[in-house]
PDB file of C-alpha atoms in Angstrom:
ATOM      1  CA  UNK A 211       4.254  11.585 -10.598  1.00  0.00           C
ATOM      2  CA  UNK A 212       7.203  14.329 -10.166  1.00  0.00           C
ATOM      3  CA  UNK A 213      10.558  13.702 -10.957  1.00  0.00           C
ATOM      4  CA  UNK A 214      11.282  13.782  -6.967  1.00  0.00           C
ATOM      5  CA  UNK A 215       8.386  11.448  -6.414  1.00  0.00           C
ATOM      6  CA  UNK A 216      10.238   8.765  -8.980  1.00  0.00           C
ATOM      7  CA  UNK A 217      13.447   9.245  -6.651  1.00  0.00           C
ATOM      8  CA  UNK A 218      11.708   8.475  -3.360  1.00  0.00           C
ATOM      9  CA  UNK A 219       9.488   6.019  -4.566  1.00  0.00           C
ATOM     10  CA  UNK A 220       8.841   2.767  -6.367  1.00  0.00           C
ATOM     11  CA  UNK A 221       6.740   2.875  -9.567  1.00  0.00           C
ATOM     12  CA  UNK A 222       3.012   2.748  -8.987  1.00  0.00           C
ATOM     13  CA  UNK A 223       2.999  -0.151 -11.065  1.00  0.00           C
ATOM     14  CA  UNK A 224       5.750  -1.896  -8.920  1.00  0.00           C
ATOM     15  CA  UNK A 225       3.454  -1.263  -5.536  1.00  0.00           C
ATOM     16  CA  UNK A 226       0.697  -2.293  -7.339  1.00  0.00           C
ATOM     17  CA  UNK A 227       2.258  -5.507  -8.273  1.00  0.00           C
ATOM     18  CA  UNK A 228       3.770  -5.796  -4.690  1.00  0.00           C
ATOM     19  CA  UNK A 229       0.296  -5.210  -2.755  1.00  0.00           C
ATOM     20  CA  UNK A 230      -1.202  -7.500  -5.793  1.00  0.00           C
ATOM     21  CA  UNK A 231       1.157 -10.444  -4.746  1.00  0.00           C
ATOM     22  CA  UNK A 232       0.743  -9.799  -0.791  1.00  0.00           C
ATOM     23  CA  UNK A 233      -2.972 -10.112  -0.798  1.00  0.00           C
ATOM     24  CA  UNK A 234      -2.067 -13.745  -2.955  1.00  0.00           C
ATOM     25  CA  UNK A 235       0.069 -14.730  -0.572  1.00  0.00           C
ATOM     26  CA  UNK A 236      -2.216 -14.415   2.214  1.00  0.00           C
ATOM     27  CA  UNK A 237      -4.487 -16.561  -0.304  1.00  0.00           C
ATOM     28  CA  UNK A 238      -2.101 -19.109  -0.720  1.00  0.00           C
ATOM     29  CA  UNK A 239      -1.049 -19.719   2.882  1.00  0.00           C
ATOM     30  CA  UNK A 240      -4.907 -18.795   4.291  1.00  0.00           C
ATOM     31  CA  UNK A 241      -6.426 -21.472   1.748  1.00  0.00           C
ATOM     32  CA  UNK A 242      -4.001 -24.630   2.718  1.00  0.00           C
ATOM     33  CA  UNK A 243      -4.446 -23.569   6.687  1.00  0.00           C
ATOM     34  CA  UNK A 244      -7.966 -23.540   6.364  1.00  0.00           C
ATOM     35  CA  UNK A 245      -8.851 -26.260   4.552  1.00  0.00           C
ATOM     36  CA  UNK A 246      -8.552 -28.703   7.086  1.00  0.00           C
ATOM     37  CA  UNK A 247     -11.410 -27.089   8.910  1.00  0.00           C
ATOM     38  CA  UNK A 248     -13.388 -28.975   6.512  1.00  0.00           C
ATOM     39  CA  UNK A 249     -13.706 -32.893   5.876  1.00  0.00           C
ATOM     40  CA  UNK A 250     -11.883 -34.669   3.148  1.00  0.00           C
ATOM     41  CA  UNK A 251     -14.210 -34.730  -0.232  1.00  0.00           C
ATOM     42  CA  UNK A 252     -15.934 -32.147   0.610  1.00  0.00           C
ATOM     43  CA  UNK A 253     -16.904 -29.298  -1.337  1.00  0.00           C
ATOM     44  CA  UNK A 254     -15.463 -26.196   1.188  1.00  0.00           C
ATOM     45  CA  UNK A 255     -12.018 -28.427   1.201  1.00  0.00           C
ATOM     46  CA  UNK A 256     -12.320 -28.741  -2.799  1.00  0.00           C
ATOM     47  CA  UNK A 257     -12.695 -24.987  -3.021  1.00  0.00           C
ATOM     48  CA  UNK A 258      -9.822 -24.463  -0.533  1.00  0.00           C
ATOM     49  CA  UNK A 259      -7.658 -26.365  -2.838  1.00  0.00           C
ATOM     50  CA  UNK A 260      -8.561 -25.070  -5.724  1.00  0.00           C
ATOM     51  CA  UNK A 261      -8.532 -21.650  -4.407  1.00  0.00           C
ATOM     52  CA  UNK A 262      -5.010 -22.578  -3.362  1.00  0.00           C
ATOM     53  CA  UNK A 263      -3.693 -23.349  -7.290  1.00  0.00           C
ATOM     54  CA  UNK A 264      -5.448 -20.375  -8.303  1.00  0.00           C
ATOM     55  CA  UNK A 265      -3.527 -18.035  -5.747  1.00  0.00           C
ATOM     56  CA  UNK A 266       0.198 -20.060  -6.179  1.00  0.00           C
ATOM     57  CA  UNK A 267      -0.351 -19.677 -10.554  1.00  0.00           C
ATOM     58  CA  UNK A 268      -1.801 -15.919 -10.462  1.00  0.00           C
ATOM     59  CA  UNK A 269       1.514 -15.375  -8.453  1.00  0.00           C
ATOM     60  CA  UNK A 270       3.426 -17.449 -11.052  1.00  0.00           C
ATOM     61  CA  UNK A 271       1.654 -15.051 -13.396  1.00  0.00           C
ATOM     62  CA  UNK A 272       2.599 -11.722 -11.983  1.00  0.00           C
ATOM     63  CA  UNK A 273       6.024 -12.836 -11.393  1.00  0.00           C
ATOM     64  CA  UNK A 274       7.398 -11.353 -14.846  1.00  0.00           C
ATOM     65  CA  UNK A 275       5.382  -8.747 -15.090  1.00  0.00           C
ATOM     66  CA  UNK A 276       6.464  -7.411 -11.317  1.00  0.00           C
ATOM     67  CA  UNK A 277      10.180  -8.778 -11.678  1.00  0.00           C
ATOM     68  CA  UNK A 278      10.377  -6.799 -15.115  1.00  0.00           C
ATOM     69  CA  UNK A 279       8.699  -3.378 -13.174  1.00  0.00           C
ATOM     70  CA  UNK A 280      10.961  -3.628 -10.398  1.00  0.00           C
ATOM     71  CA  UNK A 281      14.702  -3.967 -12.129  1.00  0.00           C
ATOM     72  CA  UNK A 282      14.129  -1.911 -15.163  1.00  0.00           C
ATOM     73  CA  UNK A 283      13.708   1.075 -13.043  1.00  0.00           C
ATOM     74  CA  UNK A 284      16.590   3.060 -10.163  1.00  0.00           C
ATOM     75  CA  UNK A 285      15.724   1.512  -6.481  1.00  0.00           C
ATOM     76  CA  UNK A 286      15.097   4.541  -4.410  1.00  0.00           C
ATOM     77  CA  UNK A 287      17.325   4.851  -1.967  1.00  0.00           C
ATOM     78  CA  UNK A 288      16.657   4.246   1.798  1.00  0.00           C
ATOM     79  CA  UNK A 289      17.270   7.699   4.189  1.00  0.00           C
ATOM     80  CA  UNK A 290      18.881   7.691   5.759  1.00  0.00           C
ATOM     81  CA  UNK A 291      21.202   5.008   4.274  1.00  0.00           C
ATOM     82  CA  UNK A 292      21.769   1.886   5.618  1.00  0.00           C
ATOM     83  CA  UNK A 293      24.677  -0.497   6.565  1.00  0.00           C
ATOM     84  CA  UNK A 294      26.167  -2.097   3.366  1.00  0.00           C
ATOM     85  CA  UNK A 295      25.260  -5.858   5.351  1.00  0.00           C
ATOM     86  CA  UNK A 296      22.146  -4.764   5.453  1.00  0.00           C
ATOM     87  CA  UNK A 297      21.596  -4.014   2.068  1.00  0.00           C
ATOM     88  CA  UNK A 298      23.402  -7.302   1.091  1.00  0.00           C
ATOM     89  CA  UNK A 299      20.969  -9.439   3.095  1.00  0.00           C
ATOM     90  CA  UNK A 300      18.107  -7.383   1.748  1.00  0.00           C
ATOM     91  CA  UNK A 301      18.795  -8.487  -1.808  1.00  0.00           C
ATOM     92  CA  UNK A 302      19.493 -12.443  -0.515  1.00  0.00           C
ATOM     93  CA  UNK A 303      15.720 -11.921   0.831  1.00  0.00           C
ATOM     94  CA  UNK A 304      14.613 -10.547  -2.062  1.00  0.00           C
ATOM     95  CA  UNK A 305      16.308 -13.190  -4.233  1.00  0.00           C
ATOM     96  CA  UNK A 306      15.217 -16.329  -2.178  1.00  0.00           C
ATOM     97  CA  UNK A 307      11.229 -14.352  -2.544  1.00  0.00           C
ATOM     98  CA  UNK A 308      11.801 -14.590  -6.339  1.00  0.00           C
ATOM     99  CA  UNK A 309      12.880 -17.933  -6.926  1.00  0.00           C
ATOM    100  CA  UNK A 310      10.212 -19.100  -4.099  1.00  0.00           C
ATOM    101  CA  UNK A 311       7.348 -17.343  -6.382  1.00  0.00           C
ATOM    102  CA  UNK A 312       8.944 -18.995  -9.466  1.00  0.00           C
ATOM    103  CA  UNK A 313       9.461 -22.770  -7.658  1.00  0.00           C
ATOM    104  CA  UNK A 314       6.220 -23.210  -5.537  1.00  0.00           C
ATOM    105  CA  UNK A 315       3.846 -23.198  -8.355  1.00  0.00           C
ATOM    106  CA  UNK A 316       5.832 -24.550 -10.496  1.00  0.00           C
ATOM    107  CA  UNK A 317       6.459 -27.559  -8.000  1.00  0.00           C
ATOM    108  CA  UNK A 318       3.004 -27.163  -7.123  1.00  0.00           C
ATOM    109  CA  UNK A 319       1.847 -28.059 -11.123  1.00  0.00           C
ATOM    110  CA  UNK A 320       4.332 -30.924 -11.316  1.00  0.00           C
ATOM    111  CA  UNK A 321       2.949 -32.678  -7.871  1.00  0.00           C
ATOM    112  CA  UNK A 322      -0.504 -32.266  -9.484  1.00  0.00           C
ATOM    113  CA  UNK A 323       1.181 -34.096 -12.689  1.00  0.00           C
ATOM    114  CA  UNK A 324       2.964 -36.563 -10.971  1.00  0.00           C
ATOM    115  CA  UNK A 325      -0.887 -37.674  -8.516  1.00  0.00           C
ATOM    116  CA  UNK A 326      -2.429 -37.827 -12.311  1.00  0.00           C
ATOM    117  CA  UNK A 327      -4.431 -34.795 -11.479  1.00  0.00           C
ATOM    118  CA  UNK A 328      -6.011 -32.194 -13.893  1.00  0.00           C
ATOM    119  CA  UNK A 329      -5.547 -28.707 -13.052  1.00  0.00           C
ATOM    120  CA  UNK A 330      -7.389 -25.544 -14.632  1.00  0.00           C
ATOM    121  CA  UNK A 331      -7.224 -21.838 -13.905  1.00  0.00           C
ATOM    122  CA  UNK A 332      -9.941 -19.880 -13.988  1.00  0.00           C
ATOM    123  CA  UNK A 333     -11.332 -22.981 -16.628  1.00  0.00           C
ATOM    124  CA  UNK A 334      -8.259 -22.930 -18.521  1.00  0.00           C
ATOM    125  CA  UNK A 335      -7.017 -26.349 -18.719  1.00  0.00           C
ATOM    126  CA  UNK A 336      -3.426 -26.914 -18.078  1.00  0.00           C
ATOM    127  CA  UNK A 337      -0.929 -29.162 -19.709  1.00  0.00           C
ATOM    128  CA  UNK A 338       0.790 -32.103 -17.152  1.00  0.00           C
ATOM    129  CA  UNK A 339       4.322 -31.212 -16.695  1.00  0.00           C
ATOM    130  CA  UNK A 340       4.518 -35.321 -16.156  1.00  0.00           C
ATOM    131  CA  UNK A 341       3.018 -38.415 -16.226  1.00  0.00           C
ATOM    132  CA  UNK A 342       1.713 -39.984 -13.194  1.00  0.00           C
ATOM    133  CA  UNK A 343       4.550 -41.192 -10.643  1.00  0.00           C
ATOM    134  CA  UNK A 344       3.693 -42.286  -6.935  1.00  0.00           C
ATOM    135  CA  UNK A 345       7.477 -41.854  -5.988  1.00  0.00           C
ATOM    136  CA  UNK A 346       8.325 -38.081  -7.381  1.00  0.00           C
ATOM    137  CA  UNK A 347       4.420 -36.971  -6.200  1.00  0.00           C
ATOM    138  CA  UNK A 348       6.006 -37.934  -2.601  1.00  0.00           C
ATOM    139  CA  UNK A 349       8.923 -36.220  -2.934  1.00  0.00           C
ATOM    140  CA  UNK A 350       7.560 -33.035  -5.008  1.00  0.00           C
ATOM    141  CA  UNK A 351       4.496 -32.889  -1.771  1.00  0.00           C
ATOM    142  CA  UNK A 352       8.023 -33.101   0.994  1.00  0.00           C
ATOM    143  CA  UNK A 353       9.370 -30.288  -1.438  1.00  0.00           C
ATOM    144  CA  UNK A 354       6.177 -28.123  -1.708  1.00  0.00           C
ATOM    145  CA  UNK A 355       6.435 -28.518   2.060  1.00  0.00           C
ATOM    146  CA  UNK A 356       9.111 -27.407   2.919  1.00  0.00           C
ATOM    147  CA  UNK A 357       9.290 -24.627   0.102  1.00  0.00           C
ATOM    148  CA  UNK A 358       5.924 -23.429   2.351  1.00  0.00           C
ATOM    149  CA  UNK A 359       8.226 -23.267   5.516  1.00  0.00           C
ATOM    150  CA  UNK A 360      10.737 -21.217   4.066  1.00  0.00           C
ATOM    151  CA  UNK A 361       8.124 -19.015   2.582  1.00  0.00           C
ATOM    152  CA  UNK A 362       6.889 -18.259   5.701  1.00  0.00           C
ATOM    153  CA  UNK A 363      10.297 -17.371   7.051  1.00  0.00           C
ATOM    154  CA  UNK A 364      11.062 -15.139   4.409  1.00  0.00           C
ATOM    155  CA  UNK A 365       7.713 -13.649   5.281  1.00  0.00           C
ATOM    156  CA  UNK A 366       8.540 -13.168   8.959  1.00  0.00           C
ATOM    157  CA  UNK A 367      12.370 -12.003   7.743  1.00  0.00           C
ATOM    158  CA  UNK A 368      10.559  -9.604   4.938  1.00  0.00           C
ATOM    159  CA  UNK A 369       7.655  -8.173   7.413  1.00  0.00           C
ATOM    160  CA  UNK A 370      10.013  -8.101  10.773  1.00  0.00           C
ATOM    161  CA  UNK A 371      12.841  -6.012   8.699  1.00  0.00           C
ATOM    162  CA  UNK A 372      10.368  -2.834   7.232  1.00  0.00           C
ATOM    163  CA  UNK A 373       9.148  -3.058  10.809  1.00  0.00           C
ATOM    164  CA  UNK A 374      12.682  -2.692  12.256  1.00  0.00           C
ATOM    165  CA  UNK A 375      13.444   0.074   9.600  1.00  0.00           C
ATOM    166  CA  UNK A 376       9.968   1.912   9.916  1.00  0.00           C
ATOM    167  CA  UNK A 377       9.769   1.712  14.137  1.00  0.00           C
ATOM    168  CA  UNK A 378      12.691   1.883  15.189  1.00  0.00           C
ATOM    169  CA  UNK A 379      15.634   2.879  12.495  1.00  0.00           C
ATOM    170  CA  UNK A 380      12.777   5.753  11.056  1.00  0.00           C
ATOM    171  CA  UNK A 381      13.751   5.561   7.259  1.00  0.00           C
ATOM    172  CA  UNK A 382      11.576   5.688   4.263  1.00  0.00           C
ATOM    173  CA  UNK A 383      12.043   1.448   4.075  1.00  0.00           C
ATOM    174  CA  UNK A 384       8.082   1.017   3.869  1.00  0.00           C
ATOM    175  CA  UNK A 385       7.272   4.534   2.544  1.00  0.00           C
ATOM    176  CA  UNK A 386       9.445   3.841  -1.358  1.00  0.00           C
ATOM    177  CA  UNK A 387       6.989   0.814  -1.500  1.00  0.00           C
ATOM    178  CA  UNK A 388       3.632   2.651  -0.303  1.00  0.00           C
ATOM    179  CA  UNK A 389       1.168   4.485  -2.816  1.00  0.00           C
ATOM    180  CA  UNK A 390       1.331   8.223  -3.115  1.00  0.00           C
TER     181      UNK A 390
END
């Protein structure tokens, strides 16, 4: 890549990372939406959860590796520039994105813990973060809940503002985070 390519553009292995974590968050959401098109016990509902941890802890995963990409390189700047409130909120969405990658699986591995269920990925068993509890596996499910409500805000937020800057404001937003 040119020098003027690393100025307009993210890293190849930040888009990478970015497109990597999309298609898992389509996984994530598409796995727990579908799944009740199939009856409890049932071996397409098993494999929609189970696809479901694997999606939320390959996320977990990729979450150093594309946080480290990302801030140990210069953000190309949006052209034309944009409104200092703008770039303010863009870094609050970008924040909230972070911690929500770090906290859903995380919360997602403790309710497993807490309803004294085993979890593997990709037949790697993993370690409870508890012991069984009825009361905190009801309040960690309410919490993975709502943490999947706010993730699809942020979505909408994320998606509708690249729109807004690509349509209809006609900067490079979308283009710094495309592959050459």
């Amino acid at each position: 890549m040119s020098q003027d390519q690393n100025k307009v553009r993210f890293s190849q292995l930040t888009v990478l990372l970015h497109w990597a974590i999309v298609l898992l968050f389509i996984g994530v959401y598409c796995s727990m939406e579908f799944r009740d098109i199939f009856e409890r016990g049932t071996p397409g509902r098993d494999l929609m959860k189970t696809a479901h941890y694997w999606f939320g802890l390959s996320i977990l995963l990729l979450l150093l590796p594309r946080v480290l990409a990302r801030f140990s390189q210069h953000t190309p700047p949006i052209t034309p520039p944009q409104p200092h409130w703008q770039h303010k909120l863009a870094i609050a969405v970008h924040l909230a994105f972070y911690a929500l990658m770090l906290m859903m699986p995380l919360i997602g591995w403790l309710l497993m813990s807490a309803e004294g269920k085993e979890l593997s990925y990709f037949g790697l068993q993993l370690p409870a973060l508890m012991g069984p509890d009825e009361v905190w596996a009801e309040r960690l499910e309410e919490l993975h809940e709502i943490g999947s409500k706010l993730g699809y805000a942020l979505i909408l937020i994320h998606v509708g503002a690249a729109l807004f800057h690509h349509y209809l404001l006609k900067d490079n937003t979308i283009k710094r985070m495309m592959f050459k």
